[in-house]
Amino acid sequence: MQRMFRSLTFLFLFVAGNTYSQTQVLSKEEAIIKTLENNYGIRMSQNMVEIADNSQSILNSGYLPSISGLAGANYNNEDINATLQGGEERVVDGAKTNRYNASVNLNYTLFDGLGRWYNFKQLKEQYNLTKLEARETIENTILQLLTVYFEVARLTENVEVLEETLETSKERITRARYQFEFGQANRLGILNAEVDVNNDSILLLNTRQQLANAKRDLNVILNEQEIPLENFVVDTTVTFITKLQLENYLQEARQNNVSLLQAESAINISDYAIKVARSGYLPTVGLNGSYGWNTANLPATSFVQSSTTLGYGASLSLSWDLFDGGTTITNIRNAKIRQENEELFKQQILLEVNRDIANALGDYENKRIIYEVQEKNVLTNENNFERSQEQFKVGQITSIEFRQAQINLINARTSKNLAKYDAKLAELQVLQLTGQLLNVEF
């Protein structure tokens, strides 16, 4: 038993000595900044926003003309037997013909039934939707980050509780040995104390391992590989928003909830899609222009031996599909149906958001009450443990009763830690549903 105790104590001291050397505090703000900069999911969502931004630019709108350049050369070598006016015959062997041309052409759509205009607006609304999708990704990632961050904080506080417990158990061994040496107790008291120290050491080692695992999870979200696990700790301070703030957030939830905003953006996109389809009823007016150069060297049989032209031309065209076989009618009908589906989806999202906010708010209020009860429970158990410790020192209670008071205190403190972070995570859920997760300090 003593050999096991010495082994566990040595292992605990070795781990403790290597865990808390050269530590630095990773604040919540710093963790969020690192996540926004490094997290792969957030970076991919930002790339999608950049793509949408490129798509909504004037370069992709159809409002700019197309300009093309053409150039060509032609060479012919022929034997020609020609009869000229007046009956004269002329034979030319190896008659050569050279032609060269170059031109710059412009094509521009002056009017396309406003389809281009509404398509441009649709691209801008798609950009807005993509930004909302990126915001949702950021919110989910930050919520995931804080969930893991607070788990690290909870386990850190649990480690502190278990370290205090282990120290108390070690002092109990020392006291038991003195009592045994002076004949005030038998060896059973020492053995019981050693068993409790071993159990406390094992529990502490397991909790330290859980803490290391949680830190690795945190590093994955941060995409941070530079800081070793043993070189950073987290901030265990937790503050809650005021009741007045919460009420204001709840009142503005429908205007700020990201899911509802996405549904509204999708409706706008479908509305523009209807207007784009309707543009098929109207004509298309186009402008074409060119500036060109042509030169030719012709054989002797030609009326003109050589020619060169340089000039420009322009034309205006109108195209109107009086009937396109029903394609435009079908596109409009389908676009209206899709818009109706988007409206129905928004109503469904609204019901779900209202339910989720009510559930999250009830869960938050319940967990705040539990946290307050657990705080009082810790005070009660601390008083009970202090009195039990005094009674144990004077021999008024047994080691079993003292150990029970110690276990009750451990459970009360760890339960309070759990209740504190559960309440904070419940608050974060409310903040996300009301669209305020990225607007508050943690």
Coordinates of C-alpha atoms in Angstrom, one line a residue:
M1 CA 0.0 0.0 0.0
Q2 CA 2.8 2.4 1.0
R3 CA 4.7 1.5 -2.2
M4 CA 1.6 2.3 -4.4
F5 CA 1.1 5.6 -2.5
R6 CA 4.8 6.6 -3.1
S7 CA 4.5 5.7 -6.9
L8 CA 1.3 7.7 -7.4
T9 CA 2.7 10.6 -5.4
F10 CA 5.8 10.7 -7.5
L11 CA 3.8 10.4 -10.8
F12 CA 1.5 13.3 -9.6
L13 CA 4.4 15.5 -8.7
F14 CA 6.2 14.8 -12.0
V15 CA 3.0 15.7 -14.0
A16 CA 2.3 18.8 -11.9
G17 CA 5.9 20.0 -12.3
N18 CA 5.8 19.7 -16.0
T19 CA 2.3 21.1 -16.5
Y20 CA 2.4 24.5 -14.9
S21 CA 5.9 25.7 -15.9
Q22 CA 6.1 28.8 -18.0
T23 CA 2.4 29.1 -18.4
Q24 CA 0.6 32.0 -20.1
V25 CA -3.1 32.9 -20.0
L26 CA -5.1 32.5 -23.3
S27 CA -7.9 35.0 -22.9
K28 CA -11.3 34.5 -24.5
E29 CA -10.7 37.5 -26.7
E30 CA -7.4 36.2 -27.9
A31 CA -8.9 32.8 -28.6
I32 CA -11.7 34.4 -30.7
I33 CA -9.2 36.4 -32.7
K34 CA -7.0 33.4 -33.4
T35 CA -10.1 31.4 -34.5
L36 CA -11.3 34.2 -36.8
E37 CA -7.8 34.3 -38.4
N38 CA -6.9 30.6 -38.5
N39 CA -9.9 28.4 -38.4
Y40 CA -10.3 26.4 -41.7
G41 CA -14.1 26.6 -41.8
I42 CA -14.1 30.3 -41.3
R43 CA -11.4 30.9 -43.9
M44 CA -13.3 28.8 -46.5
S45 CA -16.5 30.7 -45.8
Q46 CA -14.6 34.0 -46.3
N47 CA -13.4 32.6 -49.6
M48 CA -17.0 32.0 -50.7
V49 CA -17.8 35.6 -49.8
E50 CA -14.9 36.8 -52.0
I51 CA -16.3 34.7 -54.9
A52 CA -19.7 36.2 -54.4
D53 CA -18.2 39.6 -54.3
N54 CA -16.4 39.0 -57.6
S55 CA -19.6 37.7 -59.1
Q56 CA -21.6 40.9 -58.2
S57 CA -19.1 43.3 -59.7
I58 CA -19.7 45.3 -62.9
L59 CA -17.4 42.9 -64.7
N60 CA -19.9 40.2 -64.4
S61 CA -23.0 42.3 -64.9
G62 CA -23.4 42.2 -68.7
Y63 CA -23.4 46.0 -68.8
L64 CA -20.0 46.3 -70.4
P65 CA -19.5 45.8 -74.2
S66 CA -17.4 43.0 -75.8
I67 CA -14.5 44.1 -78.0
S68 CA -12.8 41.6 -80.3
G69 CA -9.9 41.9 -82.7
L70 CA -9.7 40.0 -86.0
A71 CA -6.9 39.7 -88.5
G72 CA -6.4 37.5 -91.5
A73 CA -4.2 36.8 -94.6
N74 CA -5.0 35.0 -97.8
Y75 CA -2.7 33.9 -100.6
N76 CA -3.7 32.2 -103.9
N77 CA -1.5 31.0 -106.8
E78 CA -3.6 30.0 -109.9
D79 CA -3.4 29.5 -113.7
I80 CA -6.1 31.8 -115.2
N81 CA -7.6 31.7 -118.7
A82 CA -9.9 34.7 -118.9
T83 CA -11.9 36.3 -121.7
L84 CA -12.0 40.1 -121.3
Q85 CA -14.7 42.4 -122.7
G86 CA -14.2 42.8 -126.5
G87 CA -13.4 39.1 -126.9
E88 CA -9.7 39.4 -125.9
E89 CA -8.4 36.2 -124.3
R90 CA -5.7 36.4 -121.6
V91 CA -3.8 33.6 -120.1
V92 CA -1.9 34.1 -116.9
D93 CA 0.1 31.2 -115.4
G94 CA 0.9 31.5 -111.7
A95 CA -1.4 34.4 -111.0
K96 CA -0.9 35.5 -107.5
T97 CA -3.5 37.0 -105.2
N98 CA -2.7 38.5 -101.8
R99 CA -5.4 39.7 -99.3
Y100 CA -4.9 41.1 -95.8
N101 CA -7.4 42.3 -93.3
A102 CA -7.6 43.5 -89.7
S103 CA -10.5 44.9 -87.7
V104 CA -11.7 45.8 -84.2
N105 CA -15.3 44.9 -83.5
L106 CA -17.6 46.0 -80.7
N107 CA -20.8 44.4 -79.6
Y108 CA -23.1 45.9 -77.0
T109 CA -26.6 45.1 -75.8
L110 CA -28.5 48.4 -75.3
F111 CA -31.6 46.8 -74.0
D112 CA -32.6 43.2 -73.1
G113 CA -35.9 43.6 -71.4
L114 CA -34.4 44.6 -68.1
G115 CA -33.2 41.0 -67.6
R116 CA -29.6 42.2 -67.2
W117 CA -30.7 44.8 -64.5
Y118 CA -32.5 42.3 -62.4
N119 CA -29.8 39.7 -62.8
F120 CA -27.3 42.2 -61.5
K121 CA -29.5 42.9 -58.5
Q122 CA -29.9 39.1 -58.0
L123 CA -26.1 38.8 -57.9
K124 CA -25.9 41.5 -55.3
E125 CA -28.5 39.8 -53.1
Q126 CA -26.7 36.5 -53.6
Y127 CA -23.6 38.3 -52.2
N128 CA -25.6 39.4 -49.2
L129 CA -26.9 35.8 -48.7
T130 CA -23.3 34.5 -48.9
K131 CA -22.2 37.0 -46.2
L132 CA -25.0 35.7 -44.0
E133 CA -24.0 32.1 -44.5
A134 CA -20.4 33.1 -43.6
R135 CA -21.7 34.8 -40.5
E136 CA -23.6 31.7 -39.5
T137 CA -20.4 29.7 -40.0
I138 CA -18.5 32.2 -37.8
E139 CA -21.3 32.1 -35.1
N140 CA -21.3 28.2 -35.0
T141 CA -17.5 28.1 -34.9
I142 CA -17.3 30.7 -32.1
L143 CA -19.9 28.8 -30.1
Q144 CA -18.0 25.6 -30.6
L145 CA -14.8 27.4 -29.5
L146 CA -16.3 28.8 -26.4
T147 CA -17.9 25.5 -25.5
V148 CA -14.4 23.9 -25.6
Y149 CA -12.8 26.9 -24.0
F150 CA -15.2 26.7 -21.0
E151 CA -14.7 23.0 -20.8
V152 CA -11.0 23.6 -20.4
A153 CA -11.8 26.3 -17.7
R154 CA -14.1 23.9 -15.9
L155 CA -11.5 21.1 -15.8
T156 CA -8.9 23.6 -14.7
E157 CA -11.0 24.6 -11.7
N158 CA -11.7 21.0 -11.0
V159 CA -8.0 20.3 -11.0
E160 CA -7.5 23.1 -8.4
V161 CA -10.3 21.6 -6.2
L162 CA -8.7 18.1 -6.4
E163 CA -5.2 19.5 -5.7
E164 CA -6.6 21.0 -2.5
T165 CA -8.3 17.8 -1.6
L166 CA -5.1 15.8 -2.2
E167 CA -3.2 18.2 0.1
T168 CA -5.8 17.8 2.8
S169 CA -5.6 14.0 2.4
K170 CA -1.8 14.1 2.7
E171 CA -2.0 16.1 5.9
R172 CA -4.4 13.5 7.2
I173 CA -1.7 10.8 6.6
T174 CA 0.8 12.9 8.6
R175 CA -1.6 13.3 11.4
A176 CA -2.5 9.6 11.4
R177 CA 1.2 8.7 11.7
Y178 CA 1.8 11.0 14.6
Q179 CA -1.3 9.6 16.4
F180 CA 0.0 6.1 15.8
E181 CA 3.5 6.9 17.1
F182 CA 2.0 8.4 20.3
G183 CA -0.4 5.5 20.7
Q184 CA -3.5 7.6 20.1
A185 CA -4.7 5.5 17.1
N186 CA -4.0 2.2 15.5
R187 CA -2.5 1.5 12.1
L188 CA -5.9 1.3 10.4
G189 CA -6.1 5.1 10.4
I190 CA -2.9 5.3 8.4
L191 CA -4.1 2.7 5.9
N192 CA -7.4 4.4 5.4
A193 CA -5.7 7.8 4.9
E194 CA -3.3 6.2 2.3
V195 CA -6.2 4.7 0.4
D196 CA -7.9 8.0 0.2
V197 CA -4.7 9.7 -1.0
N198 CA -4.4 7.1 -3.7
N199 CA -8.0 7.6 -4.8
D200 CA -7.5 11.4 -4.8
S201 CA -4.3 11.0 -6.8
I202 CA -6.0 8.8 -9.4
L203 CA -8.9 11.2 -9.7
L204 CA -6.6 14.1 -10.1
L205 CA -4.5 12.3 -12.8
N206 CA -7.6 11.4 -14.7
T207 CA -8.9 15.0 -14.6
R208 CA -5.5 16.3 -15.7
Q209 CA -5.7 13.9 -18.7
Q210 CA -9.2 15.2 -19.5
L211 CA -7.8 18.7 -19.3
A212 CA -5.0 17.9 -21.8
N213 CA -7.5 16.3 -24.2
A214 CA -9.8 19.4 -24.0
K215 CA -6.8 21.6 -24.7
R216 CA -6.0 19.6 -27.8
D217 CA -9.6 20.1 -28.9
L218 CA -9.2 23.8 -28.4
N219 CA -6.0 23.8 -30.4
V220 CA -7.8 22.2 -33.3
I221 CA -10.4 24.9 -33.4
L222 CA -7.8 27.6 -33.0
N223 CA -5.6 25.9 -35.7
E224 CA -2.8 26.7 -33.3
Q225 CA 0.2 24.4 -33.1
E226 CA 2.8 26.8 -31.7
I227 CA 1.9 26.8 -28.0
P228 CA 2.4 23.4 -26.2
L229 CA -0.4 22.2 -24.1
E230 CA 1.5 22.7 -20.9
N231 CA 2.3 26.3 -21.7
F232 CA -1.1 27.9 -21.6
V233 CA -4.1 28.2 -19.3
V234 CA -7.5 29.8 -19.9
D235 CA -9.4 32.5 -18.1
T236 CA -11.9 31.0 -15.7
T237 CA -13.7 34.3 -15.1
V238 CA -17.4 34.1 -16.1
T239 CA -19.7 37.1 -16.3
F240 CA -23.4 37.1 -17.4
I241 CA -25.3 39.7 -19.3
T242 CA -27.8 41.8 -17.5
K243 CA -31.5 41.1 -17.5
L244 CA -32.2 44.4 -19.3
Q245 CA -29.7 43.5 -22.1
L246 CA -31.3 40.1 -22.5
E247 CA -34.8 41.7 -22.8
N248 CA -33.6 44.1 -25.5
Y249 CA -31.9 41.2 -27.5
L250 CA -35.1 39.2 -27.3
Q251 CA -37.2 42.1 -28.7
E252 CA -34.8 42.4 -31.7
A253 CA -34.4 38.7 -32.3
R254 CA -36.5 38.6 -35.5
Q255 CA -34.5 41.4 -37.1
N256 CA -31.1 39.9 -36.1
N257 CA -31.5 36.1 -36.2
V258 CA -29.2 34.9 -39.0
S259 CA -31.6 32.1 -40.2
L260 CA -34.5 34.5 -40.6
L261 CA -32.2 37.0 -42.4
Q262 CA -31.1 34.2 -44.8
A263 CA -34.7 33.2 -45.5
E264 CA -35.6 36.9 -46.3
S265 CA -32.6 37.1 -48.6
A266 CA -33.7 34.0 -50.4
I267 CA -37.1 35.5 -51.0
N268 CA -35.5 38.6 -52.5
I269 CA -33.4 36.4 -54.8
S270 CA -36.5 34.5 -56.0
D271 CA -38.4 37.8 -56.6
Y272 CA -35.5 39.0 -58.9
A273 CA -35.7 35.6 -60.6
I274 CA -39.3 36.2 -61.6
K275 CA -38.4 39.6 -63.0
V276 CA -35.5 38.1 -65.0
A277 CA -37.9 35.6 -66.5
R278 CA -40.4 38.3 -67.4
S279 CA -37.7 40.0 -69.4
G280 CA -38.3 37.4 -72.1
Y281 CA -41.5 39.1 -73.1
L282 CA -39.5 42.2 -74.2
P283 CA -37.3 42.8 -77.2
T284 CA -33.5 43.0 -77.3
V285 CA -31.7 45.9 -78.9
G286 CA -28.1 45.5 -79.9
L287 CA -25.4 47.8 -81.2
N288 CA -22.5 46.5 -83.4
G289 CA -19.5 48.5 -84.6
S290 CA -16.3 47.8 -86.4
Y291 CA -13.1 49.6 -87.5
G292 CA -11.2 47.7 -90.2
W293 CA -8.4 47.7 -92.7
N294 CA -8.3 45.6 -95.9
T295 CA -5.8 45.4 -98.7
A296 CA -5.5 43.1 -101.7
N297 CA -3.0 42.6 -104.6
L298 CA -4.9 41.0 -107.5
P299 CA -3.7 39.3 -110.8
A300 CA -3.7 41.0 -114.2
T301 CA -7.0 39.5 -115.1
S302 CA -8.8 41.6 -112.5
F303 CA -10.2 45.0 -113.2
V304 CA -8.4 46.4 -110.2
Q305 CA -4.8 45.4 -109.6
S306 CA -4.7 46.4 -106.0
S307 CA -7.0 48.0 -103.4
T308 CA -6.8 49.2 -99.8
T309 CA -9.7 50.2 -97.6
L310 CA -9.8 51.7 -94.1
G311 CA -12.9 52.7 -92.3
Y312 CA -15.6 52.0 -89.7
G313 CA -19.1 50.7 -89.7
A314 CA -22.0 50.5 -87.3
S315 CA -25.4 48.8 -87.1
L316 CA -28.3 48.6 -84.8
S317 CA -30.4 45.5 -84.4
L318 CA -33.6 44.6 -82.8
S319 CA -34.7 41.0 -81.9
W320 CA -38.1 40.2 -80.4
D321 CA -39.3 36.7 -79.7
L322 CA -43.0 37.1 -80.3
F323 CA -43.5 33.5 -79.2
D324 CA -40.7 31.3 -77.9
G325 CA -42.7 28.1 -77.6
G326 CA -43.8 28.8 -74.0
T327 CA -40.4 28.8 -72.5
T328 CA -40.8 32.3 -70.9
I329 CA -44.2 31.4 -69.5
T330 CA -42.9 28.2 -68.0
N331 CA -39.9 30.0 -66.4
I332 CA -42.2 32.6 -64.8
R333 CA -44.5 30.0 -63.4
N334 CA -41.7 28.0 -61.9
A335 CA -40.0 31.1 -60.5
K336 CA -43.3 32.1 -58.8
I337 CA -43.6 28.6 -57.3
R338 CA -40.0 28.8 -56.0
Q339 CA -40.8 32.1 -54.4
E340 CA -43.8 30.6 -52.7
N341 CA -41.6 27.8 -51.3
E342 CA -39.2 30.4 -50.0
E343 CA -42.1 32.2 -48.3
L344 CA -43.3 29.0 -46.7
F345 CA -39.7 28.1 -45.6
K346 CA -39.4 31.5 -43.9
Q347 CA -42.6 30.9 -42.0
Q348 CA -41.3 27.5 -40.9
I349 CA -38.0 29.0 -39.8
L350 CA -39.9 31.7 -37.9
L351 CA -41.8 29.0 -35.9
E352 CA -38.7 27.1 -35.2
V353 CA -36.7 30.2 -34.1
N354 CA -39.5 31.3 -31.8
R355 CA -39.6 27.8 -30.3
D356 CA -35.8 27.6 -30.0
I357 CA -35.6 31.0 -28.3
A358 CA -38.3 30.0 -25.8
N359 CA -36.5 26.7 -25.1
A360 CA -33.1 28.3 -24.8
L361 CA -34.4 31.1 -22.6
G362 CA -36.1 28.7 -20.3
D363 CA -33.0 26.5 -20.1
Y364 CA -30.8 29.5 -19.4
E365 CA -33.0 30.8 -16.6
N366 CA -33.2 27.3 -15.1
K367 CA -29.4 26.9 -15.2
R368 CA -28.9 30.3 -13.6
I369 CA -31.1 29.2 -10.7
I370 CA -29.2 25.9 -10.4
Y371 CA -25.9 27.8 -10.4
E372 CA -27.1 30.0 -7.5
V373 CA -28.3 27.0 -5.6
Q374 CA -24.9 25.2 -6.2
E375 CA -23.1 28.3 -4.9
K376 CA -25.1 28.2 -1.7
N377 CA -24.5 24.4 -1.5
V378 CA -20.7 25.0 -1.7
L379 CA -20.9 27.4 1.3
T380 CA -22.9 24.9 3.3
N381 CA -20.5 22.1 2.5
E382 CA -17.4 24.3 3.3
N383 CA -18.9 25.1 6.7
N384 CA -19.7 21.4 7.3
F385 CA -16.2 20.3 6.2
E386 CA -14.5 22.9 8.5
R387 CA -16.5 21.7 11.5
S388 CA -15.9 18.1 10.5
Q389 CA -12.2 18.8 10.3
E390 CA -12.1 20.4 13.7
Q391 CA -14.1 17.5 15.2
F392 CA -11.8 14.9 13.5
K393 CA -8.7 16.6 15.0
V394 CA -10.1 16.2 18.5
G395 CA -11.4 12.7 17.8
Q396 CA -15.1 13.4 18.0
I397 CA -15.8 11.8 14.5
T398 CA -14.3 8.9 12.7
S399 CA -12.1 9.0 9.6
I400 CA -15.1 7.6 7.6
E401 CA -17.3 10.6 8.6
F402 CA -14.5 13.0 7.8
R403 CA -14.0 11.5 4.4
Q404 CA -17.7 11.7 3.7
A405 CA -17.6 15.4 4.5
Q406 CA -14.6 15.8 2.2
I407 CA -16.3 14.0 -0.6
N408 CA -19.4 16.1 -0.2
L409 CA -17.3 19.2 -0.5
I410 CA -15.5 17.9 -3.7
N411 CA -18.9 17.1 -5.3
A412 CA -20.3 20.5 -4.3
R413 CA -17.4 22.4 -5.8
T414 CA -17.2 20.4 -9.0
S415 CA -21.0 20.6 -9.4
K416 CA -20.8 24.4 -8.9
N417 CA -18.2 24.6 -11.6
L418 CA -20.3 22.5 -14.0
A419 CA -23.4 24.6 -13.2
K420 CA -21.5 27.9 -13.8
Y421 CA -20.3 26.9 -17.3
D422 CA -23.6 25.2 -18.2
A423 CA -25.4 28.5 -17.4
K424 CA -22.9 30.4 -19.5
L425 CA -23.2 28.1 -22.5
A426 CA -27.0 28.3 -22.2
E427 CA -26.6 32.1 -22.3
L428 CA -24.5 31.8 -25.5
Q429 CA -27.3 29.8 -27.1
V430 CA -29.7 32.6 -26.4
L431 CA -27.3 35.1 -27.8
Q432 CA -26.8 33.1 -31.0
L433 CA -30.6 32.8 -31.6
T434 CA -31.1 36.5 -31.0
G435 CA -28.3 37.3 -33.4
Q436 CA -26.1 38.9 -30.8
L437 CA -23.4 36.3 -30.3
L438 CA -20.8 38.4 -32.3
N439 CA -21.8 41.7 -30.6
V440 CA -21.1 41.0 -27.0
E441 CA -18.0 40.6 -24.8
F442 CA -17.4 37.4 -23.1

